[in-house]
Coordinates of C-alpha atoms in Angstrom, one line a residue:
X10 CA 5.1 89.7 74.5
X11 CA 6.7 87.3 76.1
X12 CA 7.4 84.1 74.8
X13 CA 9.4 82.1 77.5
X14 CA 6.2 80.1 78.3
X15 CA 5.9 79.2 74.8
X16 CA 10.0 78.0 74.5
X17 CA 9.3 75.9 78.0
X18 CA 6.9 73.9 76.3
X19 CA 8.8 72.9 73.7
X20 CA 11.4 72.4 76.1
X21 CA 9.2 69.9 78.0
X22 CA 8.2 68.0 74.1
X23 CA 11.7 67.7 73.4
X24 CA 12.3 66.1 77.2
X25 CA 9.9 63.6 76.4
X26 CA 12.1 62.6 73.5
X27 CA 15.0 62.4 75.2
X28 CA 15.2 58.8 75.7
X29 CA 16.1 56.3 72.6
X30 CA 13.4 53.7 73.7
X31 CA 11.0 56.5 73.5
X32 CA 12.5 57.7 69.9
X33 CA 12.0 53.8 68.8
X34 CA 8.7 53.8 70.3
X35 CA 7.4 56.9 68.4
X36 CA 8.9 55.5 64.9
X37 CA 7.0 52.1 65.5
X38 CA 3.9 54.5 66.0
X39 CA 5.2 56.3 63.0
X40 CA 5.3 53.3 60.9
X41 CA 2.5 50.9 61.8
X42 CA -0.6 51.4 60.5
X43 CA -3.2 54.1 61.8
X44 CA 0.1 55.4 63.5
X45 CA -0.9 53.0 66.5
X46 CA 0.5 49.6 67.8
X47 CA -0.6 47.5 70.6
X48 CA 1.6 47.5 73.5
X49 CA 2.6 43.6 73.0
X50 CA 4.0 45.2 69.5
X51 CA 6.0 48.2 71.1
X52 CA 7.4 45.5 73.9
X53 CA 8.5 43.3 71.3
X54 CA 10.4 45.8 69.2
X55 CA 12.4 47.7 71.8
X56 CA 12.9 44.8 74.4
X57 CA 11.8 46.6 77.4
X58 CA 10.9 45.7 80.4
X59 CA 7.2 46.1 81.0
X60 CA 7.8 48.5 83.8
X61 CA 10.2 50.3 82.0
X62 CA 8.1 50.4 78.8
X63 CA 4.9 51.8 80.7
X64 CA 7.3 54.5 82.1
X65 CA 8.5 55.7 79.0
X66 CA 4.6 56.0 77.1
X67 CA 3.7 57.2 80.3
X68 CA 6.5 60.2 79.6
X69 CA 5.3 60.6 76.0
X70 CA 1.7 60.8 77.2
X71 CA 2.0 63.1 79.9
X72 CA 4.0 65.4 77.0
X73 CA 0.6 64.7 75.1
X74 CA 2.5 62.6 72.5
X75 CA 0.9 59.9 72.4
X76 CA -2.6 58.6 73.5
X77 CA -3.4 55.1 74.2
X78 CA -7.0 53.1 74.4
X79 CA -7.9 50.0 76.2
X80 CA -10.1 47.1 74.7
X81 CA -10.3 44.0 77.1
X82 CA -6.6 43.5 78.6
X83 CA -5.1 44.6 74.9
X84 CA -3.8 48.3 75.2
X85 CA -3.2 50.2 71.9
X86 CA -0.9 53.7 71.3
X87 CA -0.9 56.0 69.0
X88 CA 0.5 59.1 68.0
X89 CA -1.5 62.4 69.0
X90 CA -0.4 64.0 65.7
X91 CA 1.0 62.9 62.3
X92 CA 2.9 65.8 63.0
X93 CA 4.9 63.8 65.2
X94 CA 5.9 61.1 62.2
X95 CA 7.2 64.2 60.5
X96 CA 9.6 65.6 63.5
X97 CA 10.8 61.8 63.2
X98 CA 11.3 62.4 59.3
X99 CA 13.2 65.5 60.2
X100 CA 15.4 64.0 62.9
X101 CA 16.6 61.0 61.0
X102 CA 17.4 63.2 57.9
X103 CA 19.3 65.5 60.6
X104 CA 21.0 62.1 61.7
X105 CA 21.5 60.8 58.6
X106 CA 23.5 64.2 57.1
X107 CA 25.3 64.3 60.4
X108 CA 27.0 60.2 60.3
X109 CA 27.8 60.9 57.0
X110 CA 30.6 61.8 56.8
X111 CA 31.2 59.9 59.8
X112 CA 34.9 57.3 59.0
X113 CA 32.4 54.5 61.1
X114 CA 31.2 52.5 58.2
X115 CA 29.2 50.4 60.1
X116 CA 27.5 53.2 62.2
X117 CA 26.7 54.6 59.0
X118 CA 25.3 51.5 57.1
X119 CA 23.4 51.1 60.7
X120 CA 21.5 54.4 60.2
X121 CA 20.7 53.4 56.6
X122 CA 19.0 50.6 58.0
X123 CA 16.9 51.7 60.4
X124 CA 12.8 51.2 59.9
X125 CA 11.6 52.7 57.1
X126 CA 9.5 56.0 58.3
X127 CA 6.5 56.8 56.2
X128 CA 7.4 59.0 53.0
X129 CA 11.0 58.9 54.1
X130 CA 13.3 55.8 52.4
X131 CA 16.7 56.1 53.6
X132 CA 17.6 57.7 50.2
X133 CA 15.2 60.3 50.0
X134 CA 16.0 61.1 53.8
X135 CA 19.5 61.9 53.0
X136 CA 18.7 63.5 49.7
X137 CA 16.2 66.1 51.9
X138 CA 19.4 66.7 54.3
X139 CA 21.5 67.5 51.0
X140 CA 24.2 64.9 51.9
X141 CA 25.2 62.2 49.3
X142 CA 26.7 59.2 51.3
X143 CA 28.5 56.4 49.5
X144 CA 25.6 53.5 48.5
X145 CA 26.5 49.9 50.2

C-alpha cells in the first residue's frame, strides 16, 4: 500500500503550523471558551495586521484547521477539532523539555509563562515531557 499520500497530508497540516502567529492563534482557540474567539480577540492578542491576520486563518482554514462563522460584521473561529488543543499540549511539553536545559533563564521563565492551554499548567506540561526544570 502506499502511504506517501497519507505522509503529504500531514506534511501540508504541519505547513499550516509553520508560522508563530498561526501557533498563537491556535492556542487562543485552544484556550477560549468553545475553542472559538472572535476575530477582534485573535487581532488583539497577536498584534497583526488585519490583512496579515486574515492570511494566516485563511492558511489554517484551507489546512481544515480551523473554521470560522459570520453573525452581522462579527466573525468567530474556532478549532475543527479538540484534537488540535491536544497537538498544542504536545508541542509545548516538547518545547518545554527542549529549553530546559537551555543556560537562557529568561527564555526559559518565558516558556513557563506562556497561556495556560487547557489540562496543561506549565508544571504538568513539563512533568508529561519528564523534564524537571528549576521553579522561579
Amino acid at each position: 500500500m502506499d502511504t506517501r499520500p497519507l505522509y503529504g497530508i500531514k506534511a501540508e497540516l504541519f505547513k499550516s503550523l509553520a508560522h508563530p502567529a498561526r501557533l498563537q492563534v491556535l492556542e487562543v482557540l485552544a484556550a477560549a471558551p468553545g475553542l472559538s474567539a472572535p476575530v477582534s480577540r485573535l487581532q488583539e492578542v497577536t498584534g497583526a495586521e488585519p490583512s496579515a491576520l486574515s492570511q494566516h486563518l485563511a492558511v489554517l482554514k484551507r489546512a481544515g484547521v480551523v473554521t470560522s462563522t459570520r453573525a452581522g460584521n462579527a466573525v468567530e473561529y474556532r478549532l475543527t477539532e479538540p484534537l488540535v488543543a491536544e497537538l498544542l499540549v504536545v508541542a509545548r511539553a516538547f518545547l518545554l523539555h527542549r529549553l530546559a536545559g537551555d543556560t537562557d533563564a529568561e527564555r526559559l521563565a518565558a516558556a513557563r509563562d506562556l497561556p495556560a492551554l487547557p489540562g496543561a499548567s506549565a508544571r504538568t506540561v513539563l512533568d508529561a515531557a519528564g523534564t524537571r526544570a528549576p521553579t522561579r
